[in-house]
Amino acid sequence: MQQIPKQIHFIGIGGAGMSGIAHILLELGHKVTGSDLKLSQVTERLEAQGAICYAGHVAENIGDAELIVISSAIPQHNPELVAARNKGVPVIHRGEMLARLMDRQKGIAIAGSHGKTTTTSMVGLTLEKNNLDPAILIGGELNDIGGNAKFGKGQYLVAEADESDGSFLKLRPHVVVVTNIENDHMDYYKSEQKIAEAFEQFIGSIPPDGLAVLCLDDLKLKQMVKYLNCTYKTYSVDNHNADYNIRNIRFDGLKSAGDVYYQNRLLGRLELQVPGKHNLSNALAVVAVGSYIGLSFERIAKVLKTYRGAIRRFQLIGEVNDVRVVDDYAHHPTEIKATLKAARQAKIGRLIAVFQPHRYSRTRDLHKQFGSAFNEADIVIINKIYSAGEKPIEGVSAQLIVDALEENLGRKIIYLPEITQVVDYLVNIVRPGDLVLTMGAGNIWTAGVDLVERLKEN
């Protein structure tokens, strides 16, 4: 196990993955400094713990740091990164620092193109409520722990594993969960084969006494299990041949439930306070992990029944005059389909989908798939692309998605590039019974917040 120096500097400390790691290091007694383009509630929270955070990037920020942590988002010309290399200060990727933390405990790493934040949250909460005192690192904010990280002295560290830049391959977990494998992040992987190979390597990283928990509803994983040499368990909401499966599914408003079976033996009834088959699937993975570490189904199900969701995962922003406004991080076609289907199960009038595309490269690669992802929505509003730091690509705009949607749905799609335009439009068209669902990995959630405030004013 590699030692972690006492004084560490994070370039881009406000990011979801970076801030969680910084939180744990502060709890362990390390001196942490960091910088970001601007300060935020996240950096304020770290400063309250004892971190020193700087707005903007200048060489002097690294101070006497003994180690620099960066993410893939940090460009090579960043002045702090340049200064660190000129001084000979070691620089490591965020994934390597997570790996060093994970080596202190038994790692439970959750990966997948989507569903990993919710599944990580559910696993972490289940261990926490069963007094196992895990360390938890999530790519989002979990209501139940008041943030994206929790320090724990128990034997387990539960972490979301980021496949977007291949950094999950730096981890050495004891248990892995893979929810699905999609053709995403093609700017990094370049081909479907390389994505599959990376996940296969990740799954194969577990020790002989470890466990892989794999979703059999995913076609790539279904093919992959035929060739795996490690110990694994499968789960499914549709395939009764999986080790863990769920039957007799029922939906009641924004709640979900079903009977859980392990190898055709009934374990009991699972009830969730969040909607959708995709969340029942995530919960099945938790049942598999919990069972492996020795928890009874009853103890697992008791915690999952209290799970209130992660922030920006089907989060109810507000309800005014029977108009519900919900926000979700969904930014991939498969996620959007699942989120809209979950919304449709609630007893609602019209389903109004507001989508902000995320990244030019994803829009270029997946615009046709986006065109068939909104069939459940009664009204579709498309916002302009949130770049996430990417440079524009010639010929790529949100209009590609609008055109694909109009071709698929055969009706007019509303394109409103500015968030203020979205809010103004919604204020004038919503009516009692509507569910407005904002989706995207950028700042589209602010439209939902503003809409609720405007509706209250009216």
CSV table of N, CA and C in Angstrom, one decimal, residues 130-232:
chain,number,residue,atom,x,y,z
A,130,ASN,N,-26.7,-0.3,9.0
A,130,ASN,CA,-26.4,-1.6,9.7
A,130,ASN,C,-25.2,-1.6,10.6
A,131,ASN,N,-24.7,-0.3,10.9
A,131,ASN,CA,-23.7,-0.1,11.9
A,131,ASN,C,-22.3,-0.7,11.5
A,132,LEU,N,-22.1,-0.7,10.1
A,132,LEU,CA,-20.8,-1.2,9.6
A,132,LEU,C,-19.8,0.0,9.4
A,133,ASP,N,-20.3,1.2,9.6
A,133,ASP,CA,-19.4,2.4,9.6
A,133,ASP,C,-18.5,2.5,8.4
A,134,PRO,N,-19.1,2.4,7.2
A,134,PRO,CA,-18.2,2.4,6.0
A,134,PRO,C,-17.7,3.9,5.6
A,135,ALA,N,-16.6,3.9,4.9
A,135,ALA,CA,-16.3,5.2,4.2
A,135,ALA,C,-17.1,5.2,3.0
A,136,ILE,N,-17.6,6.4,2.5
A,136,ILE,CA,-18.5,6.4,1.4
A,136,ILE,C,-18.0,7.6,0.5
A,137,LEU,N,-17.9,7.3,-0.8
A,137,LEU,CA,-17.5,8.3,-1.8
A,137,LEU,C,-18.4,8.2,-3.0
A,138,ILE,N,-19.2,9.3,-3.2
A,138,ILE,CA,-20.3,9.2,-4.3
A,138,ILE,C,-20.0,10.4,-5.3
A,139,GLY,N,-20.4,10.1,-6.5
A,139,GLY,CA,-20.3,11.2,-7.5
A,139,GLY,C,-21.4,12.2,-7.5
A,140,GLY,N,-22.3,12.0,-6.5
A,140,GLY,CA,-23.4,13.0,-6.4
A,140,GLY,C,-23.6,13.3,-4.9
A,141,GLU,N,-24.7,14.0,-4.5
A,141,GLU,CA,-24.9,14.3,-3.1
A,141,GLU,C,-26.0,13.4,-2.6
A,142,LEU,N,-25.7,12.7,-1.5
A,142,LEU,CA,-26.7,11.8,-0.9
A,142,LEU,C,-27.4,12.5,0.3
A,143,ASN,N,-28.7,12.6,0.2
A,143,ASN,CA,-29.5,13.3,1.3
A,143,ASN,C,-29.1,12.8,2.7
A,144,ASP,N,-29.0,11.4,2.8
A,144,ASP,CA,-28.9,10.8,4.1
A,144,ASP,C,-27.6,11.0,4.8
A,145,ILE,N,-26.5,11.4,4.0
A,145,ILE,CA,-25.2,11.7,4.7
A,145,ILE,C,-24.8,13.1,4.6
A,146,GLY,N,-25.7,13.9,3.9
A,146,GLY,CA,-25.5,15.4,3.9
A,146,GLY,C,-24.3,15.8,3.0
A,147,GLY,N,-24.1,15.0,1.9
A,147,GLY,CA,-23.0,15.4,1.1
A,147,GLY,C,-22.6,14.3,0.1
A,148,ASN,N,-21.4,14.3,-0.4
A,148,ASN,CA,-20.9,13.3,-1.3
A,148,ASN,C,-19.8,12.4,-0.7
A,149,ALA,N,-19.6,12.5,0.5
A,149,ALA,CA,-18.5,11.7,1.2
A,149,ALA,C,-18.8,11.6,2.7
A,150,LYS,N,-18.3,10.4,3.2
A,150,LYS,CA,-18.4,10.2,4.6
A,150,LYS,C,-17.2,9.4,5.0
A,151,PHE,N,-16.6,9.8,6.1
A,151,PHE,CA,-15.5,9.1,6.7
A,151,PHE,C,-16.0,7.9,7.5
A,152,GLY,N,-15.4,6.8,7.4
A,152,GLY,CA,-15.8,5.6,8.2
A,152,GLY,C,-14.6,4.8,8.6
A,153,LYS,N,-14.7,4.2,9.8
A,153,LYS,CA,-13.6,3.4,10.4
A,153,LYS,C,-13.9,1.9,10.2
A,154,GLY,N,-15.0,1.6,9.6
A,154,GLY,CA,-15.3,0.2,9.4
A,154,GLY,C,-14.4,-0.5,8.4
A,155,GLN,N,-14.6,-1.7,8.0
A,155,GLN,CA,-13.7,-2.4,7.1
A,155,GLN,C,-14.0,-2.1,5.7
A,156,TYR,N,-15.1,-1.4,5.3
A,156,TYR,CA,-15.4,-1.2,3.9
A,156,TYR,C,-15.3,0.2,3.5
A,157,LEU,N,-14.9,0.4,2.3
A,157,LEU,CA,-15.0,1.7,1.6
A,157,LEU,C,-15.9,1.5,0.4
A,158,VAL,N,-17.0,2.3,0.3
A,158,VAL,CA,-17.9,2.2,-0.8
A,158,VAL,C,-17.7,3.4,-1.7
A,159,ALA,N,-17.4,3.1,-3.0
A,159,ALA,CA,-17.1,4.2,-3.9
A,159,ALA,C,-17.6,4.0,-5.3
A,160,GLU,N,-18.0,5.1,-5.9
A,160,GLU,CA,-18.4,5.2,-7.3
A,160,GLU,C,-17.1,5.1,-8.1
A,161,ALA,N,-17.1,4.2,-9.1
A,161,ALA,CA,-15.9,4.1,-9.9
A,161,ALA,C,-16.2,4.7,-11.3
A,162,ASP,N,-15.4,5.7,-11.7
A,162,ASP,CA,-15.6,6.5,-12.9
A,162,ASP,C,-14.9,5.8,-14.1
A,163,GLU,N,-15.8,5.4,-15.0
A,163,GLU,CA,-15.2,4.7,-16.2
A,163,GLU,C,-15.0,5.7,-17.3
A,164,SER,N,-15.4,7.0,-17.2
A,164,SER,CA,-15.3,8.0,-18.3
A,164,SER,C,-13.9,8.2,-18.8
A,165,ASP,N,-12.9,8.1,-18.0
A,165,ASP,CA,-11.5,8.3,-18.4
A,165,ASP,C,-10.7,7.1,-18.2
A,166,GLY,N,-11.3,6.0,-17.9
A,166,GLY,CA,-10.5,4.8,-17.6
A,166,GLY,C,-9.9,4.7,-16.2
A,167,SER,N,-10.2,5.7,-15.4
A,167,SER,CA,-9.5,5.8,-14.1
A,167,SER,C,-10.0,4.7,-13.1
A,168,PHE,N,-11.1,4.1,-13.4
A,168,PHE,CA,-11.6,3.0,-12.5
A,168,PHE,C,-10.6,1.8,-12.6
A,169,LEU,N,-9.8,1.7,-13.6
A,169,LEU,CA,-8.8,0.6,-13.7
A,169,LEU,C,-7.6,0.8,-12.7
A,170,LYS,N,-7.5,1.9,-12.1
A,170,LYS,CA,-6.5,2.1,-11.0
A,170,LYS,C,-6.9,1.5,-9.7
A,171,LEU,N,-8.2,1.2,-9.5
A,171,LEU,CA,-8.7,0.7,-8.3
A,171,LEU,C,-8.4,-0.8,-8.1
A,172,ARG,N,-8.3,-1.2,-6.8
A,172,ARG,CA,-8.1,-2.6,-6.5
A,172,ARG,C,-9.2,-3.0,-5.5
A,173,PRO,N,-10.5,-3.1,-5.9
A,173,PRO,CA,-11.6,-3.4,-5.0
A,173,PRO,C,-11.7,-4.8,-4.6
A,174,HIS,N,-12.4,-5.1,-3.6
A,174,HIS,CA,-12.7,-6.4,-3.1
A,174,HIS,C,-14.0,-6.9,-3.8
A,175,VAL,N,-15.0,-6.0,-3.9
A,175,VAL,CA,-16.3,-6.2,-4.6
A,175,VAL,C,-16.5,-5.2,-5.6
A,176,VAL,N,-16.9,-5.7,-6.8
A,176,VAL,CA,-17.3,-4.7,-7.9
A,176,VAL,C,-18.8,-5.0,-8.3
A,177,VAL,N,-19.4,-3.9,-8.6
A,177,VAL,CA,-20.8,-3.9,-9.2
A,177,VAL,C,-20.7,-3.2,-10.5
A,178,VAL,N,-21.3,-3.9,-11.5
A,178,VAL,CA,-21.4,-3.2,-12.8
A,178,VAL,C,-22.9,-3.2,-13.2
A,179,THR,N,-23.4,-2.0,-13.4
A,179,THR,CA,-24.9,-1.9,-13.7
A,179,THR,C,-25.2,-2.0,-15.1
A,180,ASN,N,-24.3,-1.6,-16.0
A,180,ASN,CA,-24.5,-1.7,-17.5
A,180,ASN,C,-23.2,-1.2,-18.2
A,181,ILE,N,-23.2,-1.5,-19.5
A,181,ILE,CA,-22.1,-1.0,-20.3
A,181,ILE,C,-22.7,-0.4,-21.6
A,182,GLU,N,-22.6,1.0,-21.7
A,182,GLU,CA,-23.1,1.6,-22.9
A,182,GLU,C,-21.9,2.2,-23.7
A,183,ASN,N,-22.3,2.5,-24.9
A,183,ASN,CA,-21.3,3.2,-25.8
A,183,ASN,C,-21.2,4.7,-25.6
A,184,ASP,N,-20.7,5.0,-24.4
A,184,ASP,CA,-20.5,6.4,-24.0
A,184,ASP,C,-19.0,6.7,-23.8
A,185,HIS,N,-18.7,8.0,-23.7
A,185,HIS,CA,-17.3,8.4,-23.6
A,185,HIS,C,-16.5,8.0,-24.7
A,186,MET,N,-17.0,8.1,-25.9
A,186,MET,CA,-16.3,7.6,-27.1
A,186,MET,C,-15.1,8.5,-27.4
A,187,ASP,N,-15.1,9.8,-26.9
A,187,ASP,CA,-14.0,10.6,-27.1
A,187,ASP,C,-12.7,10.1,-26.4
A,188,TYR,N,-12.9,9.3,-25.4
A,188,TYR,CA,-11.8,8.6,-24.7
A,188,TYR,C,-11.5,7.2,-25.2
A,189,TYR,N,-12.6,6.4,-25.4
A,189,TYR,CA,-12.4,5.0,-25.7
A,189,TYR,C,-12.2,4.7,-27.2
A,190,LYS,N,-12.8,5.5,-28.0
A,190,LYS,CA,-12.7,5.5,-29.5
A,190,LYS,C,-13.5,4.3,-30.1
A,191,SER,N,-13.7,3.2,-29.4
A,191,SER,CA,-14.4,2.1,-30.0
A,191,SER,C,-15.2,1.3,-28.9
A,192,GLU,N,-16.3,0.6,-29.3
A,192,GLU,CA,-17.1,-0.2,-28.4
A,192,GLU,C,-16.2,-1.3,-27.8
A,193,GLN,N,-15.3,-1.9,-28.6
A,193,GLN,CA,-14.5,-3.0,-28.1
A,193,GLN,C,-13.6,-2.5,-26.9
A,194,LYS,N,-13.1,-1.3,-27.0
A,194,LYS,CA,-12.2,-0.8,-25.9
A,194,LYS,C,-13.0,-0.6,-24.7
A,195,ILE,N,-14.2,-0.1,-24.8
A,195,ILE,CA,-15.1,0.1,-23.6
A,195,ILE,C,-15.3,-1.3,-22.9
A,196,ALA,N,-15.7,-2.3,-23.7
A,196,ALA,CA,-16.0,-3.6,-23.2
A,196,ALA,C,-14.7,-4.2,-22.5
A,197,GLU,N,-13.5,-4.0,-23.2
A,197,GLU,CA,-12.3,-4.5,-22.6
A,197,GLU,C,-12.0,-3.9,-21.3
A,198,ALA,N,-12.2,-2.6,-21.2
A,198,ALA,CA,-11.9,-1.9,-19.9
A,198,ALA,C,-12.8,-2.4,-18.8
A,199,PHE,N,-14.1,-2.6,-19.1
A,199,PHE,CA,-15.0,-3.2,-18.0
A,199,PHE,C,-14.6,-4.6,-17.6
A,200,GLU,N,-14.2,-5.4,-18.6
A,200,GLU,CA,-13.8,-6.8,-18.3
A,200,GLU,C,-12.5,-6.8,-17.5
A,201,GLN,N,-11.6,-5.8,-17.7
A,201,GLN,CA,-10.4,-5.7,-16.9
A,201,GLN,C,-10.8,-5.3,-15.5
A,202,PHE,N,-11.7,-4.3,-15.4
A,202,PHE,CA,-12.2,-3.9,-14.1
A,202,PHE,C,-12.8,-5.0,-13.3
A,203,ILE,N,-13.7,-5.8,-13.9
A,203,ILE,CA,-14.3,-6.9,-13.2
A,203,ILE,C,-13.3,-7.9,-12.8
A,204,GLY,N,-12.3,-8.1,-13.6
A,204,GLY,CA,-11.3,-9.1,-13.3
A,204,GLY,C,-10.3,-8.7,-12.3
A,205,SER,N,-10.4,-7.5,-11.8
A,205,SER,CA,-9.4,-6.9,-10.8
A,205,SER,C,-9.7,-7.5,-9.4
A,206,ILE,N,-10.8,-8.1,-9.1
A,206,ILE,CA,-11.1,-8.6,-7.8
A,206,ILE,C,-10.2,-9.7,-7.3
A,207,PRO,N,-10.0,-9.9,-6.0
A,207,PRO,CA,-9.1,-11.0,-5.5
A,207,PRO,C,-9.9,-12.3,-5.6
A,208,PRO,N,-9.3,-13.4,-5.4
A,208,PRO,CA,-10.0,-14.7,-5.4
A,208,PRO,C,-11.1,-14.8,-4.5
A,209,ASP,N,-11.1,-14.1,-3.3
A,209,ASP,CA,-12.2,-14.2,-2.3
A,209,ASP,C,-13.2,-13.1,-2.5
A,210,GLY,N,-13.0,-12.3,-3.6
A,210,GLY,CA,-13.9,-11.2,-3.9
A,210,GLY,C,-15.1,-11.6,-4.6
A,211,LEU,N,-15.9,-10.6,-5.1
A,211,LEU,CA,-17.2,-10.9,-5.8
A,211,LEU,C,-17.5,-9.8,-6.8
A,212,ALA,N,-17.9,-10.2,-8.0
A,212,ALA,CA,-18.4,-9.3,-9.0
A,212,ALA,C,-19.9,-9.5,-9.0
A,213,VAL,N,-20.7,-8.3,-9.0
A,213,VAL,CA,-22.1,-8.3,-9.1
A,213,VAL,C,-22.5,-7.7,-10.4
A,214,LEU,N,-23.2,-8.4,-11.3
A,214,LEU,CA,-23.3,-8.0,-12.7
A,214,LEU,C,-24.8,-8.0,-13.1
A,215,CYS,N,-25.2,-7.0,-13.8
A,215,CYS,CA,-26.6,-6.9,-14.2
A,215,CYS,C,-26.8,-7.7,-15.5
A,216,LEU,N,-27.7,-8.7,-15.4
A,216,LEU,CA,-27.9,-9.6,-16.6
A,216,LEU,C,-28.8,-9.0,-17.6
A,217,ASP,N,-29.5,-7.9,-17.3
A,217,ASP,CA,-30.3,-7.2,-18.2
A,217,ASP,C,-29.5,-6.4,-19.3
A,218,ASP,N,-28.2,-6.3,-19.1
A,218,ASP,CA,-27.4,-5.6,-20.0
A,218,ASP,C,-26.8,-6.6,-21.0
A,219,LEU,N,-26.9,-6.4,-22.3
A,219,LEU,CA,-26.5,-7.4,-23.3
A,219,LEU,C,-25.0,-7.6,-23.2
A,220,LYS,N,-24.2,-6.6,-23.1
A,220,LYS,CA,-22.8,-6.7,-23.0
A,220,LYS,C,-22.3,-7.5,-21.8
A,221,LEU,N,-22.9,-7.3,-20.7
A,221,LEU,CA,-22.6,-8.1,-19.5
A,221,LEU,C,-23.1,-9.5,-19.6
A,222,LYS,N,-24.2,-9.7,-20.2
A,222,LYS,CA,-24.8,-11.0,-20.4
A,222,LYS,C,-23.8,-11.9,-21.3
A,223,GLN,N,-23.2,-11.3,-22.3
A,223,GLN,CA,-22.2,-12.0,-23.1
A,223,GLN,C,-20.9,-12.2,-22.3
A,224,MET,N,-20.5,-11.2,-21.5
A,224,MET,CA,-19.3,-11.2,-20.8
A,224,MET,C,-19.2,-12.3,-19.8
A,225,VAL,N,-20.3,-12.6,-19.1
A,225,VAL,CA,-20.2,-13.5,-18.0
A,225,VAL,C,-19.8,-14.9,-18.5
A,226,LYS,N,-20.0,-15.2,-19.7
A,226,LYS,CA,-19.7,-16.5,-20.3
A,226,LYS,C,-18.2,-16.8,-20.2
A,227,TYR,N,-17.4,-15.7,-20.2
A,227,TYR,CA,-15.9,-15.9,-20.3
A,227,TYR,C,-15.2,-15.5,-19.0
A,228,LEU,N,-15.9,-15.1,-17.9
A,228,LEU,CA,-15.3,-14.6,-16.7
A,228,LEU,C,-14.7,-15.8,-15.9
A,229,ASN,N,-13.6,-15.6,-15.3
A,229,ASN,CA,-12.9,-16.6,-14.5
A,229,ASN,C,-13.1,-16.2,-13.0
A,230,CYS,N,-13.7,-15.1,-12.6
A,230,CYS,CA,-13.8,-14.7,-11.2
A,230,CYS,C,-15.1,-15.1,-10.7
A,231,THR,N,-15.3,-15.0,-9.4
A,231,THR,CA,-16.5,-15.3,-8.7
A,231,THR,C,-17.5,-14.2,-8.9
A,232,TYR,N,-18.7,-14.5,-9.4
A,232,TYR,CA,-19.7,-13.4,-9.7
A,232,TYR,C,-21.1,-13.9,-9.4
